[in-house]
Coordinates of N, CA, C and O in Angstrom, one line a residue:
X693 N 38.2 35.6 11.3 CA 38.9 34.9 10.3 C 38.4 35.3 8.9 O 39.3 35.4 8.1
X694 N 37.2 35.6 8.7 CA 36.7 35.9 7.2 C 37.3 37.3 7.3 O 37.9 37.4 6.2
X695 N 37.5 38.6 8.0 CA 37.9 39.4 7.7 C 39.6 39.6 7.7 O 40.1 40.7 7.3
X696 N 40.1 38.6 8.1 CA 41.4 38.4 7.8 C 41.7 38.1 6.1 O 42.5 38.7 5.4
X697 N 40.8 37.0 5.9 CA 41.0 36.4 4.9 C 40.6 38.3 3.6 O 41.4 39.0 3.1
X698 N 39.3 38.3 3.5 CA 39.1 39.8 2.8 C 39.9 40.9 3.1 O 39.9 41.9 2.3
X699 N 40.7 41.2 4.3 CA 42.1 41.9 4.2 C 43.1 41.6 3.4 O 43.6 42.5 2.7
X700 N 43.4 40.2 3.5 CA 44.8 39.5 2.6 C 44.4 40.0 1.6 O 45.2 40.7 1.0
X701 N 43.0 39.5 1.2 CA 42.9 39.4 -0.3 C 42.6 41.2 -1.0 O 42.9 41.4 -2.1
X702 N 42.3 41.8 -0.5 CA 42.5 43.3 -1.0 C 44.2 43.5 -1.0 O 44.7 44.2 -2.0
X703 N 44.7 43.1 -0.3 CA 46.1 43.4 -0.1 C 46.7 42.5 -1.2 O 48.0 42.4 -1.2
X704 N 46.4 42.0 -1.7 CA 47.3 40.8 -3.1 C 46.7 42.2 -4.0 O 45.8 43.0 -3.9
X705 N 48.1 41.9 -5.1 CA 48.6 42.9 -6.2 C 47.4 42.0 -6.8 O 47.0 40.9 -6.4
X706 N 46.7 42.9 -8.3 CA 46.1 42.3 -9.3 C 46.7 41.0 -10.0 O 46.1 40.0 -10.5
X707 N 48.2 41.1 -9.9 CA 48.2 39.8 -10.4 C 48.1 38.4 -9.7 O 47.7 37.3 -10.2
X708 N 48.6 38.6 -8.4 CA 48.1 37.5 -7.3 C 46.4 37.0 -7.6 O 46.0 36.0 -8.1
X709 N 45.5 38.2 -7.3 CA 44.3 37.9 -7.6 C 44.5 37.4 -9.2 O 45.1 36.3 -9.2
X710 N 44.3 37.6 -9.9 CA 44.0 36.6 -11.4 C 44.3 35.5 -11.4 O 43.7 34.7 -12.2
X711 N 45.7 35.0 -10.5 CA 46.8 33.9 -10.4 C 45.4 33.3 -9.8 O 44.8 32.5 -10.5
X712 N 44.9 33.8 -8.7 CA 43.8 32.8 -7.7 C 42.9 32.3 -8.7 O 43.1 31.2 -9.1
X713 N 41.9 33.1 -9.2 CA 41.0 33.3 -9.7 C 41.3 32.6 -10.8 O 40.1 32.1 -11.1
X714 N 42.1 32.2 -11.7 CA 42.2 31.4 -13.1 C 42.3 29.9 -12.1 O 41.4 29.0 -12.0
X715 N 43.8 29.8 -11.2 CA 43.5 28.0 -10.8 C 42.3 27.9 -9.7 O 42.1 26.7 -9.2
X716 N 41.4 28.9 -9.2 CA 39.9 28.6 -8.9 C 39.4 28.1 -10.1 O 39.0 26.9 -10.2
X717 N 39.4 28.8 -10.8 CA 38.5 28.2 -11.9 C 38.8 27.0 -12.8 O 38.1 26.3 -13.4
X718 N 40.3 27.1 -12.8 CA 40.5 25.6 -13.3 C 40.4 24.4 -12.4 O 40.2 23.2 -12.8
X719 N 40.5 25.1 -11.2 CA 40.5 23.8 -9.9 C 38.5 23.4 -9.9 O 37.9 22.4 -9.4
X720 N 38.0 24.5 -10.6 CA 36.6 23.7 -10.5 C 36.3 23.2 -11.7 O 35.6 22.2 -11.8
X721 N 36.7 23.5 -12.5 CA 36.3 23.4 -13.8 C 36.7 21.4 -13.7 O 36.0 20.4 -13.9
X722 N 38.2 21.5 -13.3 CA 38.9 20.0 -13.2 C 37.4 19.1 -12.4 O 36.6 18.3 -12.8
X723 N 37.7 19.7 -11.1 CA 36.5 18.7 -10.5 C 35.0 18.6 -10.6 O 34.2 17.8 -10.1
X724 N 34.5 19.6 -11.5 CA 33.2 19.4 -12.7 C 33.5 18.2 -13.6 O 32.8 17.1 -13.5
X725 N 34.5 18.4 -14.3 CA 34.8 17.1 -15.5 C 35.2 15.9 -15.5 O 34.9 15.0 -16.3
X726 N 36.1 15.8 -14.1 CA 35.8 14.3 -13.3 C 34.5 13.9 -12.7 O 34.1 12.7 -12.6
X727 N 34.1 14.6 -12.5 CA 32.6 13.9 -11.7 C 32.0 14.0 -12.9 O 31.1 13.1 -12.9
X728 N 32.0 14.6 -14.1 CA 30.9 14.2 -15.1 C 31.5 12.8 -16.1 O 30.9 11.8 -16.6
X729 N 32.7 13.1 -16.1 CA 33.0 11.6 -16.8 C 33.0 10.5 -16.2 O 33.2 9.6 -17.0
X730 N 32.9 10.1 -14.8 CA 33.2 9.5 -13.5 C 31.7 8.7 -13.6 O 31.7 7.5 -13.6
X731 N 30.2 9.6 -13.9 CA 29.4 9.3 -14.1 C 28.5 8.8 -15.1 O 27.4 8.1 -15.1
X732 N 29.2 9.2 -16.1 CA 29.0 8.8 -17.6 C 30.0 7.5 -17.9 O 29.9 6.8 -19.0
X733 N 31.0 7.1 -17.1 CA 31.7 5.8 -17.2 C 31.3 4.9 -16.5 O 31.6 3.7 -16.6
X734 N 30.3 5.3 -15.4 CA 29.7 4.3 -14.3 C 28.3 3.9 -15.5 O 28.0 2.7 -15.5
X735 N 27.7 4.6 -16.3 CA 26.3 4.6 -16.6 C 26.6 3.6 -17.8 O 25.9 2.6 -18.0
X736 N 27.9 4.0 -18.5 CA 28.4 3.2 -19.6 C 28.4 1.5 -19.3 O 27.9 0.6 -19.9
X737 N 29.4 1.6 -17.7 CA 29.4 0.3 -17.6 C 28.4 -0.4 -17.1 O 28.4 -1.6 -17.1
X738 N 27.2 0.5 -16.3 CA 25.9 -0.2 -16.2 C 25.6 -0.7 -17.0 O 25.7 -1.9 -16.9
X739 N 24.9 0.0 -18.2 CA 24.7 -0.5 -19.1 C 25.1 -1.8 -20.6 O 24.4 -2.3 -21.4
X740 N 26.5 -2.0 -20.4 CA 27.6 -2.9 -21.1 C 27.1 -4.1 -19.8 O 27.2 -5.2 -20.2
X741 N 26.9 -4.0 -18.8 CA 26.7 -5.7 -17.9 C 25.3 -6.0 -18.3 O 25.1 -7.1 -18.8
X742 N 24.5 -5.3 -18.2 CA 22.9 -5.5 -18.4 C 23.2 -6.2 -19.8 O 23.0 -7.4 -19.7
X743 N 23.6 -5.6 -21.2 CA 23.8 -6.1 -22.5 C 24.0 -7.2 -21.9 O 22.9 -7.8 -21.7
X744 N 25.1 -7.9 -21.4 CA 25.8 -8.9 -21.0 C 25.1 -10.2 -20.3 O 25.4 -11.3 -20.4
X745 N 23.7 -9.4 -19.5 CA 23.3 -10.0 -18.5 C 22.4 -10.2 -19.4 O 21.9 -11.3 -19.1
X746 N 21.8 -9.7 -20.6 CA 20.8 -10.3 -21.4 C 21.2 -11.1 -22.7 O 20.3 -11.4 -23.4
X747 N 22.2 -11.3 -23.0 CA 22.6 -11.8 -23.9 C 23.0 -13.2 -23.6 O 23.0 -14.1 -24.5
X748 N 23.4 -13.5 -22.3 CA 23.6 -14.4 -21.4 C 22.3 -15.1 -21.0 O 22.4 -16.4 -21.0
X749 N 21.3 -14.6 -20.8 CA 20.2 -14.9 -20.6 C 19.0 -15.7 -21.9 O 18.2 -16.7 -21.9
X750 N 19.5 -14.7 -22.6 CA 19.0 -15.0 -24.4 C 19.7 -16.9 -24.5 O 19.1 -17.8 -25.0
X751 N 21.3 -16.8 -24.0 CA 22.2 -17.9 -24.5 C 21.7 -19.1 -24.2 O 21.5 -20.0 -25.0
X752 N 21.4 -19.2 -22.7 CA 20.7 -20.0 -21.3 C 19.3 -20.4 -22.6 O 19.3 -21.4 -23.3
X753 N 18.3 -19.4 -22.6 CA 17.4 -19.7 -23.0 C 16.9 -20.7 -24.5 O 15.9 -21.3 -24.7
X754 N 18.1 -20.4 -25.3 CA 18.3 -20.8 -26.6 C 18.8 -22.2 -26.5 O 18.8 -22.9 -27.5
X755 N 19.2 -22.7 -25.4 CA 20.3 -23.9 -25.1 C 19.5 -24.8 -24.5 O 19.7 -26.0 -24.6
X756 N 18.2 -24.1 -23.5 CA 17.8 -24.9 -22.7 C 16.8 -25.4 -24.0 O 17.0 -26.6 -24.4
X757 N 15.7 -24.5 -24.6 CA 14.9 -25.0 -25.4 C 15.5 -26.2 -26.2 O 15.0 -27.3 -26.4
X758 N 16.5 -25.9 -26.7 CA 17.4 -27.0 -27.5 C 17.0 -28.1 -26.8 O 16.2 -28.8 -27.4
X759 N 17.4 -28.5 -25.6 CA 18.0 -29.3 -25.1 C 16.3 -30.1 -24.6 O 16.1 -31.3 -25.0
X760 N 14.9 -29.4 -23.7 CA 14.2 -29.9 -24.2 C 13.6 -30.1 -25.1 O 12.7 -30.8 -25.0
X761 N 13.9 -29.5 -26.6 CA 13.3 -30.3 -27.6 C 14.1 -31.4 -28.0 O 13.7 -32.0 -29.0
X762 N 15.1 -31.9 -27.6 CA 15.7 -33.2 -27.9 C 15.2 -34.2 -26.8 O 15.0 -35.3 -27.3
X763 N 15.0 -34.0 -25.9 CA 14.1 -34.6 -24.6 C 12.7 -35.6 -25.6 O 12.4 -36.8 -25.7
X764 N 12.1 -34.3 -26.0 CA 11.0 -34.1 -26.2 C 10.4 -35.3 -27.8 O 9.4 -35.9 -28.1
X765 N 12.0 -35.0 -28.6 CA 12.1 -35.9 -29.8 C 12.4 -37.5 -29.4 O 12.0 -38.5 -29.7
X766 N 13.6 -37.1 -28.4 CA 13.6 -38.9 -27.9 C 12.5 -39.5 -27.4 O 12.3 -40.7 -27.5
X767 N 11.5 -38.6 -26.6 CA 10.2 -39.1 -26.2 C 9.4 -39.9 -27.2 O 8.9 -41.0 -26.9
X768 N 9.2 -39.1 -28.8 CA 8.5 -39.5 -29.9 C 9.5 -40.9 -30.4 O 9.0 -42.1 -30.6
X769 N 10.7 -40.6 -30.4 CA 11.2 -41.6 -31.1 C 11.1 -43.2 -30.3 O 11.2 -44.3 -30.9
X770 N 11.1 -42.8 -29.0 CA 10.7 -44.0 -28.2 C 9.4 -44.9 -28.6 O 9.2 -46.1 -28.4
X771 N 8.2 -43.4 -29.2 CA 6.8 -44.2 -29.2 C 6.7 -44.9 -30.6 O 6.0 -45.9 -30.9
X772 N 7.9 -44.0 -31.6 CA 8.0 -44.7 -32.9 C 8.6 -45.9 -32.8 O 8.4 -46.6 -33.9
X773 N 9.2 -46.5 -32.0 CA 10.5 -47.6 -32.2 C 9.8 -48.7 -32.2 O 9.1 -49.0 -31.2
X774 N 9.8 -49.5 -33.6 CA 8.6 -50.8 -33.7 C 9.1 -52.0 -32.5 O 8.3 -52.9 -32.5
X775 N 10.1 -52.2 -31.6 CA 9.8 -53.2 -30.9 C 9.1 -53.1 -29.6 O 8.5 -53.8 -28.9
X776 N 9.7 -51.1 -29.7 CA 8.4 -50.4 -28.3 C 7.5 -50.9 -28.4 O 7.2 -51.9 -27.7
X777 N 6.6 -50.3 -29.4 CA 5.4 -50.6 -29.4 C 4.6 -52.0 -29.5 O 3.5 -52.1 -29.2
X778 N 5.8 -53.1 -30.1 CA 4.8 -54.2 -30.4 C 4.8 -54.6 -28.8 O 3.8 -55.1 -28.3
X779 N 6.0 -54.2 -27.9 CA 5.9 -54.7 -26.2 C 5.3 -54.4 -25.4 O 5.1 -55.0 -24.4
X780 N 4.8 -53.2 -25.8 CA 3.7 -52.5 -25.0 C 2.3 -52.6 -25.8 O 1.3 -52.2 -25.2
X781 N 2.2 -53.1 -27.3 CA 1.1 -53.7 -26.8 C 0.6 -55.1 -26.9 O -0.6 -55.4 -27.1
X782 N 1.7 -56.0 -26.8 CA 1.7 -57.1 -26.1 C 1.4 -57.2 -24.9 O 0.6 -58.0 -24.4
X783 N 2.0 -56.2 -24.5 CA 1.8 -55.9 -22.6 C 0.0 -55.6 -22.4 O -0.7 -56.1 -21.6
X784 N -0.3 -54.7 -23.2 CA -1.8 -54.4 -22.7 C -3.0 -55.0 -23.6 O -4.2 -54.9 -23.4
X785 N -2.3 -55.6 -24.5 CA -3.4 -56.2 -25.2 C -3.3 -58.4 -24.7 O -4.3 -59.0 -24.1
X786 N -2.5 -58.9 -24.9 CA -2.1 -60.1 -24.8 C -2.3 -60.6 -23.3 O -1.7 -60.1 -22.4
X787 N -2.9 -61.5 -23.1 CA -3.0 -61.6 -21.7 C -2.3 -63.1 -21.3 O -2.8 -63.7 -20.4
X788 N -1.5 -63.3 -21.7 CA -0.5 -64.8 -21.6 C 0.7 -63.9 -20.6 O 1.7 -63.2 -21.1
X789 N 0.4 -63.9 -19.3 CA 1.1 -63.4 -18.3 C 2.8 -64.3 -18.2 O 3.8 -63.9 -17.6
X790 N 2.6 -65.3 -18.8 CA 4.2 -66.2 -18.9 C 5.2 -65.3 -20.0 O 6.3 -65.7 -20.1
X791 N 4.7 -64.1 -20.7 CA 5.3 -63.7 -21.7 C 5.5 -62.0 -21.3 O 6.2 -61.2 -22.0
X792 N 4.8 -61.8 -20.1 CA 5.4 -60.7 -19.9 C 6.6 -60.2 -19.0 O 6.8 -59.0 -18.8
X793 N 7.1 -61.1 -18.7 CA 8.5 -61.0 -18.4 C 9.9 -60.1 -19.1 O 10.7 -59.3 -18.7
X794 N 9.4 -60.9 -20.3 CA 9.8 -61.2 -21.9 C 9.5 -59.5 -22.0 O 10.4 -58.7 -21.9
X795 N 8.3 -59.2 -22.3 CA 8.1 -57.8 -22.7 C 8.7 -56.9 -21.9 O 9.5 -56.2 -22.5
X796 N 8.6 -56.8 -20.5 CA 9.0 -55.9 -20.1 C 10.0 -55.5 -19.9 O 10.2 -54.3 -19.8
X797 N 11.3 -56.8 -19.9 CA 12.5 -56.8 -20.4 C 12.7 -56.0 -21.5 O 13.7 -55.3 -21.4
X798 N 11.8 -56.1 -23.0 CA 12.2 -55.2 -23.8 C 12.1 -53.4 -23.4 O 12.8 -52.4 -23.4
X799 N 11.1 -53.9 -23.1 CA 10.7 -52.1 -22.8 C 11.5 -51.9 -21.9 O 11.3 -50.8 -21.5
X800 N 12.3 -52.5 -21.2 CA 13.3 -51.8 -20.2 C 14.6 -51.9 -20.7 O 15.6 -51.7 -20.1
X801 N 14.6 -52.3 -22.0 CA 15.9 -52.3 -22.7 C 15.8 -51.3 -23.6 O 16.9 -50.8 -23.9
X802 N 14.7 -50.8 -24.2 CA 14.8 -49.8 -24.9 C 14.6 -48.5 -24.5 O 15.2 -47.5 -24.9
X803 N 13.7 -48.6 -23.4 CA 13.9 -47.0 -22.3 C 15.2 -46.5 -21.7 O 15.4 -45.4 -21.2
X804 N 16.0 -47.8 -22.0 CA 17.6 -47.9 -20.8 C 17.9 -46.9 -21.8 O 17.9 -45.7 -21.7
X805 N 18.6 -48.1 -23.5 CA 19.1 -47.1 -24.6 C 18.6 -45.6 -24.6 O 19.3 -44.7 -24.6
X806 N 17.1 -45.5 -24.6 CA 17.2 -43.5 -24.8 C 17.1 -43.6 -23.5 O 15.9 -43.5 -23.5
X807 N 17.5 -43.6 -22.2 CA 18.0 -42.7 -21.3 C 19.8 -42.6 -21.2 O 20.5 -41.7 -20.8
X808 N 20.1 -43.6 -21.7 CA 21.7 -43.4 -22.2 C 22.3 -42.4 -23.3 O 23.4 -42.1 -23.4
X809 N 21.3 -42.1 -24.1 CA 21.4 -41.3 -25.0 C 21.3 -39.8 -25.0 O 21.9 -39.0 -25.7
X810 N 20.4 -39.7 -24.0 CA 19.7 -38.3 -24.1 C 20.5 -38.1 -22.4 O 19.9 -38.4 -21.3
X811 N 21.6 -37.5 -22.6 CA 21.8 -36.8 -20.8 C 21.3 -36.3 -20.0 O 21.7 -36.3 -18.9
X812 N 20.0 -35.4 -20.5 CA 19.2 -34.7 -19.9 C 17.7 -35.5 -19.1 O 16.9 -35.1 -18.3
X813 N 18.0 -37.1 -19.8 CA 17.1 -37.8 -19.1 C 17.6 -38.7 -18.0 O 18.5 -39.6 -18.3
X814 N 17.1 -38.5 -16.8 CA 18.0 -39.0 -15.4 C 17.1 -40.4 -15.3 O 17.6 -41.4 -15.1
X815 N 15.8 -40.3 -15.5 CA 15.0 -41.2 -14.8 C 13.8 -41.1 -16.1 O 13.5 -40.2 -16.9
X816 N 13.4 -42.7 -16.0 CA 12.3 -42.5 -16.9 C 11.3 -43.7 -15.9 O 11.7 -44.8 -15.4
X817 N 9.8 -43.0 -16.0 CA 8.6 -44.2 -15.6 C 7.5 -44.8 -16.8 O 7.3 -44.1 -17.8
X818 N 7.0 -45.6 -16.6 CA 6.4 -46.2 -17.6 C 5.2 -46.2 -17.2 O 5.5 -46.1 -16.0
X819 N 4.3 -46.2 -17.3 CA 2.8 -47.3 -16.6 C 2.0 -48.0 -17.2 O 1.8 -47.4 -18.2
X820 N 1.5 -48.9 -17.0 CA 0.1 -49.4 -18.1 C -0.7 -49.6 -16.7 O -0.2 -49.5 -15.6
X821 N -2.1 -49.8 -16.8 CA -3.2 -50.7 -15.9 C -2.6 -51.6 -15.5 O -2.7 -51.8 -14.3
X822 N -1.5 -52.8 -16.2 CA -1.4 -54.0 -15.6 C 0.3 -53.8 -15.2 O 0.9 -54.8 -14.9
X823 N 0.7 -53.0 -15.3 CA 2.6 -53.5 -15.0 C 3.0 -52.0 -15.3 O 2.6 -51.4 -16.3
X824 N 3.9 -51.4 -14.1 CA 4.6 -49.9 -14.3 C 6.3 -50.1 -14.2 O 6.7 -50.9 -13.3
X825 N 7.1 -49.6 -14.9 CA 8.5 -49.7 -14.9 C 9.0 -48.3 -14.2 O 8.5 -47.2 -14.4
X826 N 9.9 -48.6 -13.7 CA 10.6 -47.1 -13.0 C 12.4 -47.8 -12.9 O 12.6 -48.9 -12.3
X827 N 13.2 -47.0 -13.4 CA 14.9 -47.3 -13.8 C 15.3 -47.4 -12.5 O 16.2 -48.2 -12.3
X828 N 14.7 -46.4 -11.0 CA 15.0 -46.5 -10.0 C 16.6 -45.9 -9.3 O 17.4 -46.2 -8.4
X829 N 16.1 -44.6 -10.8 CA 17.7 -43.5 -10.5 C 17.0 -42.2 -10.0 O 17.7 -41.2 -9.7

């Protein structure tokens, strides 16, 4: 068969041969330039999801901190709130147990308000030595 094929081809006029020999070389040259831009569009688009996947990442990160530092501020503003505190330390200082009822009602009314406020808080617990509150969500 190979010497079939190098008979034919001695036997093609010069111009047959150059006819071959230019669309060989364009027929490679074609499938060189597809496989290199083929690969350089794949690396492109690796690269453009990664951006994507970190910028996304960056967004997540920027959103979540937010979100615990608002956690984190309703926490403070709970310890600032003057009827918090005068109930809790009513609660741990006051020992007229007929009045802690009274108190802990507050403090379960004010922990209610900032967990209604802040979405990110599901459940809040309390504790002292003498009395622990839990919303029981």
């Amino acid at each position: 068969m190979g010497r079939r094929a190098g008979a034919l081809f001695e036997n093609m006029s010069i111009r047959s041969k150059l006819s071959f020999f230019i669309l060989l070389a364009v027929g490679i040259s074609l499938v060189t330039g597809q496989s290199i831009q083929y690969r350089l569009a794949a690396q492109q688009l690796r690269e453009r999801d990664q951006e994507y996947a970190q910028a996304n990442v960056r967004q997540i990160s920027t959103y979540m901190e937010t979100k615990i530092k608002n956690v984190i501020e309703r926490l403070f503003y709970i310890r600032l709130d003057p009827s918090f505190s005068n109930a809790v330390e009513n609660l741990l200082l006051d020992k007229n147990e007929a009045m802690d009822n009274l108190v802990v009602n507050s403090i379960s009314s004010t922990l209610s308000l900032y967990k209604i406020s802040e979405p990110m808080i599901s459940s809040m617990y309390f504790y002292t030595p003498r009395y622990c509150y839990t919303d029981n969500t």
